mmCIF file of C-alpha atoms in Angstrom:
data_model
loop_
_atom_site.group_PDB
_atom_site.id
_atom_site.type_symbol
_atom_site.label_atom_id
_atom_site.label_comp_id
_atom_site.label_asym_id
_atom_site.label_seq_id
_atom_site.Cartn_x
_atom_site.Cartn_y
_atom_site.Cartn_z
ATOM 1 C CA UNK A 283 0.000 0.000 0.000
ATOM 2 C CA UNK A 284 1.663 3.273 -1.276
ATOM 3 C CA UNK A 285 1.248 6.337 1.290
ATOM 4 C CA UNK A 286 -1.016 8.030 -0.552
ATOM 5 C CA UNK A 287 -3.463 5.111 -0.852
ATOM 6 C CA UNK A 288 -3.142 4.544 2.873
ATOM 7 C CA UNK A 289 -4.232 8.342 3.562
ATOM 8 C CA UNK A 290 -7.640 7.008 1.224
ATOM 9 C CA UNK A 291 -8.092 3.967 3.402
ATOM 10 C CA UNK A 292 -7.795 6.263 6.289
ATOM 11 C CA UNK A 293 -10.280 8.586 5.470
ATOM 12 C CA UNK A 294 -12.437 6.460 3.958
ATOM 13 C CA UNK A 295 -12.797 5.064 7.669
ATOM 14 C CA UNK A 296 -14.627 7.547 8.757
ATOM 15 C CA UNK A 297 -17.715 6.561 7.292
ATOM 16 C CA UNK A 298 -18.118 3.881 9.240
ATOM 17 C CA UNK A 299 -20.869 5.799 11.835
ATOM 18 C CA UNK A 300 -22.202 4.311 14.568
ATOM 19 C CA UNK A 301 -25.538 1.542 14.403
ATOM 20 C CA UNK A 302 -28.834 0.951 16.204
ATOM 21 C CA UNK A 303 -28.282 0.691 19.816
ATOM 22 C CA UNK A 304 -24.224 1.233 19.973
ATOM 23 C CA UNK A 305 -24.226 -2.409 18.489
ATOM 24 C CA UNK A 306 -22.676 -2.141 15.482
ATOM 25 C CA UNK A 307 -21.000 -0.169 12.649
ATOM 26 C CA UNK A 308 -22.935 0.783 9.336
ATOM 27 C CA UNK A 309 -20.653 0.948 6.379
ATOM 28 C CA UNK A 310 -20.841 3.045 3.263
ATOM 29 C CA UNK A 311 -19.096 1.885 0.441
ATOM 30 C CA UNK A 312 -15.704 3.659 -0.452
ATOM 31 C CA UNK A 313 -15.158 4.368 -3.800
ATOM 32 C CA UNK A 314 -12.061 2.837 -5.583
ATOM 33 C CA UNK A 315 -9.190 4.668 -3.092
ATOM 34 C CA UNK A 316 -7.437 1.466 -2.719
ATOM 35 C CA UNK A 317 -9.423 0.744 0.293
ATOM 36 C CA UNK A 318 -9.936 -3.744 0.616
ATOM 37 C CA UNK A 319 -13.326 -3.965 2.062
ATOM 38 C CA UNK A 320 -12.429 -7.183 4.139
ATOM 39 C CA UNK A 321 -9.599 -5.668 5.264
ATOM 40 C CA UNK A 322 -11.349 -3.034 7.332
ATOM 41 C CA UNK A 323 -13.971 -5.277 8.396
ATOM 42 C CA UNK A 324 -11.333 -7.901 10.137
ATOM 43 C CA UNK A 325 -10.537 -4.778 12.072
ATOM 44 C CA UNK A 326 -13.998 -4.295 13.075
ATOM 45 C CA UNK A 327 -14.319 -7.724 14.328
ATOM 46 C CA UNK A 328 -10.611 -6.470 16.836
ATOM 47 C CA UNK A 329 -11.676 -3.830 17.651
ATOM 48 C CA UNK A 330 -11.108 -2.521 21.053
ATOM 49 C CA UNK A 331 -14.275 -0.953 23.021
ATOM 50 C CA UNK A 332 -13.762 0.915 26.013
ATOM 51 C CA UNK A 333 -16.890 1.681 28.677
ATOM 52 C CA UNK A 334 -19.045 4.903 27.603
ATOM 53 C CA UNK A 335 -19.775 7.446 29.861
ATOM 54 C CA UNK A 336 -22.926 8.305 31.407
ATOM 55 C CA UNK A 337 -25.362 9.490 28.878
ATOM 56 C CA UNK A 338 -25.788 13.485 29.241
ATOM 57 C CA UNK A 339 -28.763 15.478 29.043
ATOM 58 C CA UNK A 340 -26.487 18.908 27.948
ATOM 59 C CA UNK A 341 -23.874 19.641 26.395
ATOM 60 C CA UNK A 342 -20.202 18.283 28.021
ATOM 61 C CA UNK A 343 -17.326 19.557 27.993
ATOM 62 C CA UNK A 344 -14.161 16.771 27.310
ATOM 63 C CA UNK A 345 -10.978 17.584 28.150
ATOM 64 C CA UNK A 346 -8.650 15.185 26.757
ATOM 65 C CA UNK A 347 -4.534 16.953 27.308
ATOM 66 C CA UNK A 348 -3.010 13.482 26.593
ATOM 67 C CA UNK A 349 -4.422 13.324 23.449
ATOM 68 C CA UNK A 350 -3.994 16.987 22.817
ATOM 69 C CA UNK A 351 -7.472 18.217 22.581
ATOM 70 C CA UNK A 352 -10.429 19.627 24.396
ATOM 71 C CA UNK A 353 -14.077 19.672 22.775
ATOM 72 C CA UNK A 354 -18.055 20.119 23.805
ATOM 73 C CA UNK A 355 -19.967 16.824 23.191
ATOM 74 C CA UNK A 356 -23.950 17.108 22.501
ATOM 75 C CA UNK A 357 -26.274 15.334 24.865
ATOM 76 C CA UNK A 358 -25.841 11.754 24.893
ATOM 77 C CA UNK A 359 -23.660 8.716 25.685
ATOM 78 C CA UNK A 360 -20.113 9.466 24.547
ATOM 79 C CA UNK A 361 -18.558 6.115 23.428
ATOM 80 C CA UNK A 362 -14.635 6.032 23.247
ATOM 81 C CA UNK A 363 -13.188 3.506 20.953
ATOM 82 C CA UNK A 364 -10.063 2.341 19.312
ATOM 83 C CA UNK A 365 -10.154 0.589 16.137
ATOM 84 C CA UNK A 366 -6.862 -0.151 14.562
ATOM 85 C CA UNK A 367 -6.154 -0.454 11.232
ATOM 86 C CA UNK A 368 -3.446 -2.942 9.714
ATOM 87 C CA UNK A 369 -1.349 -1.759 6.944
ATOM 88 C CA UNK A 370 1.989 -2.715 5.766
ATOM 89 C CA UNK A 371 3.633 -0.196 7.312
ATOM 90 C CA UNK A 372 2.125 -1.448 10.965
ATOM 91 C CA UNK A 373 -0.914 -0.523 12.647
ATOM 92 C CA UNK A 374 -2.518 2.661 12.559
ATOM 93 C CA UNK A 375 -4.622 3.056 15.539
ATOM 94 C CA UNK A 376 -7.680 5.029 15.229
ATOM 95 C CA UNK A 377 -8.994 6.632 18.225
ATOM 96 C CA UNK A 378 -12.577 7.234 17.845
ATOM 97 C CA UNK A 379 -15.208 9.604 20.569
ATOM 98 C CA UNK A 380 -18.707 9.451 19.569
ATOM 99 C CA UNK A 381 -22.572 10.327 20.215
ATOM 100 C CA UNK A 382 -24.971 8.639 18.366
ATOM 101 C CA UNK A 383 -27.947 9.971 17.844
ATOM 102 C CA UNK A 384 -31.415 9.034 16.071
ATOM 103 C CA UNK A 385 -30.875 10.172 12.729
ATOM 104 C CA UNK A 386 -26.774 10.646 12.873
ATOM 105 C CA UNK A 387 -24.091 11.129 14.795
ATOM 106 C CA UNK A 388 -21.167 13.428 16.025
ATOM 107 C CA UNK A 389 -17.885 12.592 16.474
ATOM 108 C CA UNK A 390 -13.814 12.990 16.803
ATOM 109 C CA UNK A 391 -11.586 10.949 15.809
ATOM 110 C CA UNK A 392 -7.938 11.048 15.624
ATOM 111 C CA UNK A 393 -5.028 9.120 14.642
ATOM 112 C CA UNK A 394 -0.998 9.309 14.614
ATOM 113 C CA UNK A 395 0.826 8.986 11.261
ATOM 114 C CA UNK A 396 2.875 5.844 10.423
ATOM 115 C CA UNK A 397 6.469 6.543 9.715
ATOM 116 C CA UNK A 398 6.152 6.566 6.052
ATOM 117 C CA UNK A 399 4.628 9.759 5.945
ATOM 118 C CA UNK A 400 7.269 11.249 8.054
ATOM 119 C CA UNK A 401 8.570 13.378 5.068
ATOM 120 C CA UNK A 402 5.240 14.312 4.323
ATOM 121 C CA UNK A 403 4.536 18.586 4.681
ATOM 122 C CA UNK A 404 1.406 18.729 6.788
ATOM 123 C CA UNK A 405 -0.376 20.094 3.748
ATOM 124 C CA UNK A 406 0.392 17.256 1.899
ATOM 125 C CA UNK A 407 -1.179 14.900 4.658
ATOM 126 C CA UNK A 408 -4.292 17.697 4.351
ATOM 127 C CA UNK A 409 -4.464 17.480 0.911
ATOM 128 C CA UNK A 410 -4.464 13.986 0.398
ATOM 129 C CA UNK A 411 -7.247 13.378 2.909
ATOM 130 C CA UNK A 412 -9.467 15.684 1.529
ATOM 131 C CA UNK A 413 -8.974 14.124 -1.838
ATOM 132 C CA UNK A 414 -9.850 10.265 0.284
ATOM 133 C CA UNK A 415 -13.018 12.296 1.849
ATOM 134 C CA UNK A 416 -14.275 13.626 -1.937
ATOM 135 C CA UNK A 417 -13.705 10.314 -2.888
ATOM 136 C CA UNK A 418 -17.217 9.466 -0.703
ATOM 137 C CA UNK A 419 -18.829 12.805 -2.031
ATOM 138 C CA UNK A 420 -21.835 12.503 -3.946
ATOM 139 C CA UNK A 421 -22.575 16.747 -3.921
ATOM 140 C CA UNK A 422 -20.265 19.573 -2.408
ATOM 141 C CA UNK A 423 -22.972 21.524 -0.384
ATOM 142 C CA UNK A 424 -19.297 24.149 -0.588
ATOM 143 C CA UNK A 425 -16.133 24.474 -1.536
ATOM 144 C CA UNK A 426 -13.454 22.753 1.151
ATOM 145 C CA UNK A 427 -12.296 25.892 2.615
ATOM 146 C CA UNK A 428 -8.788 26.575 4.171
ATOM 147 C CA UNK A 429 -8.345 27.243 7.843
ATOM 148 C CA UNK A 430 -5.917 27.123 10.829
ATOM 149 C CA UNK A 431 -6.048 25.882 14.468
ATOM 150 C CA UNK A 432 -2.958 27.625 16.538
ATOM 151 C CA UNK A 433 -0.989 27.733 13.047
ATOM 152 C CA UNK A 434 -1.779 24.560 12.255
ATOM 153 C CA UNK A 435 -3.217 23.371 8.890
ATOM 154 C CA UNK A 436 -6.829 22.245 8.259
ATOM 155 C CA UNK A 437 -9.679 22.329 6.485
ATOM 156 C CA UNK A 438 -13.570 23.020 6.608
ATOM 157 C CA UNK A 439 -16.117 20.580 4.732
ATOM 158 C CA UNK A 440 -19.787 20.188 3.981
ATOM 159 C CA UNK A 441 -21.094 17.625 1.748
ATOM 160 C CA UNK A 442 -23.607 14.762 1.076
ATOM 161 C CA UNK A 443 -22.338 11.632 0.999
ATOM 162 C CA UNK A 444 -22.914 7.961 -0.783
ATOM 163 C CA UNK A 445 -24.009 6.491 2.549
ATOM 164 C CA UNK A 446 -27.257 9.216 2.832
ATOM 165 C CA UNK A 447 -25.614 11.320 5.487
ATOM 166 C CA UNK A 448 -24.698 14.863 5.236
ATOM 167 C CA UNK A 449 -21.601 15.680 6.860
ATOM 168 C CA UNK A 450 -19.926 19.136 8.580
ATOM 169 C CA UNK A 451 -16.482 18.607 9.143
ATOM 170 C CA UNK A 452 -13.094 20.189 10.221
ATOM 171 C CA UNK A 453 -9.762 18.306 9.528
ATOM 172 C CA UNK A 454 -6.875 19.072 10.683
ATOM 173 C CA UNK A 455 -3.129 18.339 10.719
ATOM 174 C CA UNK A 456 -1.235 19.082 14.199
ATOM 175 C CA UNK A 457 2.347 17.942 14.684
ATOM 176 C CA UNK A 458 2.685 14.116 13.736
ATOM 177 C CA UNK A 459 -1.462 13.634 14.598
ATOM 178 C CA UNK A 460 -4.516 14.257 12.442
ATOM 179 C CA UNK A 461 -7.686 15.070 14.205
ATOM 180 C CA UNK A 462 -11.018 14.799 12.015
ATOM 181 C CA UNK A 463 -14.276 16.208 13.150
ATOM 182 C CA UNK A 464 -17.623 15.632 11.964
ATOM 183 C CA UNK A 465 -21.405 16.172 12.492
ATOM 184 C CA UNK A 466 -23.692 13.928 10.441
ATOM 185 C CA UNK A 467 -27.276 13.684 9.858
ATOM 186 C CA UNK A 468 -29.579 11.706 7.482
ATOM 187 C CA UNK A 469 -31.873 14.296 7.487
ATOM 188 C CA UNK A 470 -32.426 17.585 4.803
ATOM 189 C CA UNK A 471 -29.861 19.955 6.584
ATOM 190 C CA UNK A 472 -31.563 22.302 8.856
ATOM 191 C CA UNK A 473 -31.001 25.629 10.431
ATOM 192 C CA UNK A 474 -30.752 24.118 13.458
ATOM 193 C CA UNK A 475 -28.969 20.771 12.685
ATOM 194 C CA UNK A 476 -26.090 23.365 11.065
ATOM 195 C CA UNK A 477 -26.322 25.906 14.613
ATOM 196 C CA UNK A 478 -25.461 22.104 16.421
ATOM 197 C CA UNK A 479 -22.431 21.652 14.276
ATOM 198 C CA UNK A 480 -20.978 24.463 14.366
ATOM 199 C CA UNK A 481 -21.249 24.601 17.943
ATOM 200 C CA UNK A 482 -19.496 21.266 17.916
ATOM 201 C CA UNK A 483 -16.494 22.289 15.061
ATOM 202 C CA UNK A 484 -16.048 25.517 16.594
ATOM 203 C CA UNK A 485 -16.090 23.818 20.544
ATOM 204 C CA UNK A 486 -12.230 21.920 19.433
ATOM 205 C CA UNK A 487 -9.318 23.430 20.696
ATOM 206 C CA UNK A 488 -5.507 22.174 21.028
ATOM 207 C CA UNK A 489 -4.270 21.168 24.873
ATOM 208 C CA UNK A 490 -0.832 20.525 24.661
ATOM 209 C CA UNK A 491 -0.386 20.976 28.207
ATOM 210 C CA UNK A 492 1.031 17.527 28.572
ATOM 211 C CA UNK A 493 3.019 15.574 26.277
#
């Protein structure tokens, strides 16, 4: 698997969104990114679940400084998960928060890149996941547009998708780690479901406080 393809499998990940009753994992199908369907599904079948939190009734606030992060949850049951991802440049461990929700889902996840993109510019890494995300795209609701975190690369998204979601999401490329966001519903976009996203996006914000 060449870098680049592994960046597509990557991304294509993230439309795996969470099933009926925190059960299981509906897939979409990625588009021709390199991506071996029964690959990723024998890392379903590993894949390491830790306990959720107590369901919510408001808004929470995570702090998370040893993964570098800190971010506002809607109400729900926040499920933390890592799925990892064999390739043959070792495992890629994705680290997955989530809240499901009746007709989609919000969630973080983040991963560490393997040492063969360790040449890689951070807006290469961008760049090439954005092109692994439009590979899912069915229409561009706008333009990916360019932004920054504390200097740090990323971008803004909002599209419909094969799997009948539409998606808001922030990527972005910090150090060595890539940290996706995304709010997803199955529903015509509202007003409100956009208000909820944005609150989400804009709630993410770097703790590097400890290494």
């Amino acid at each position: 698997m060449k870098p680049f393809l592994l960046l597509s499998s990557l991304a294509a990940m993230l439309f795996w969104s969470w099933g009926e009753g925190g059960d299981r994992f509906v897939r979409a199908a990625p588009r021709d990114r390199g991506l071996k369907i029964e690959a990723v599904e024998a890392q379903i079948s590993r894949m390491e679940t830790s306990s959720p939190t107590i369901a919510q009734d408001a808004w929470q606030s995570l702090s998370r400084p040893q993964s570098g992060f800190n971010v506002a949850m809607p109400p729900g049951t926040v499920r933390e998960e890592v799925k990892p991802l064999e390739t043959e440049f070792g495992t890629v461990d994705n680290h997955l928060l989530i809240v499901s929700q009746p007709t989609g889902f919000y969630a973080l996840l983040y991963r560490d890149f393997p040492a063969a993109l360790e040449n890689w510019s951070p807006e290469a890494v961008l760049n090439a996941m954005i092109e692994g995300v439009e590979a899912n795209v069915s229409r561009k609701l706008q333009d990916p547009q360019t932004i920054a975190l504390d200097g740090n690369p990323g971008a803004d998204l909002y599209y419909e998708s094969f799997d009948g979601f539409t998606y808001k999401q922030r990527v972005y490329v910090v150090d060595r780690r890539l940290y996706i966001l995304a709010a997803a519903t199955t529903e015509t976009a509202s007003e409100s479901f956009v208000a909820e996203a944005d609150r989400f996006l804009n709630s993410f914000e770097l703790n590097l406080g400890t290494p």
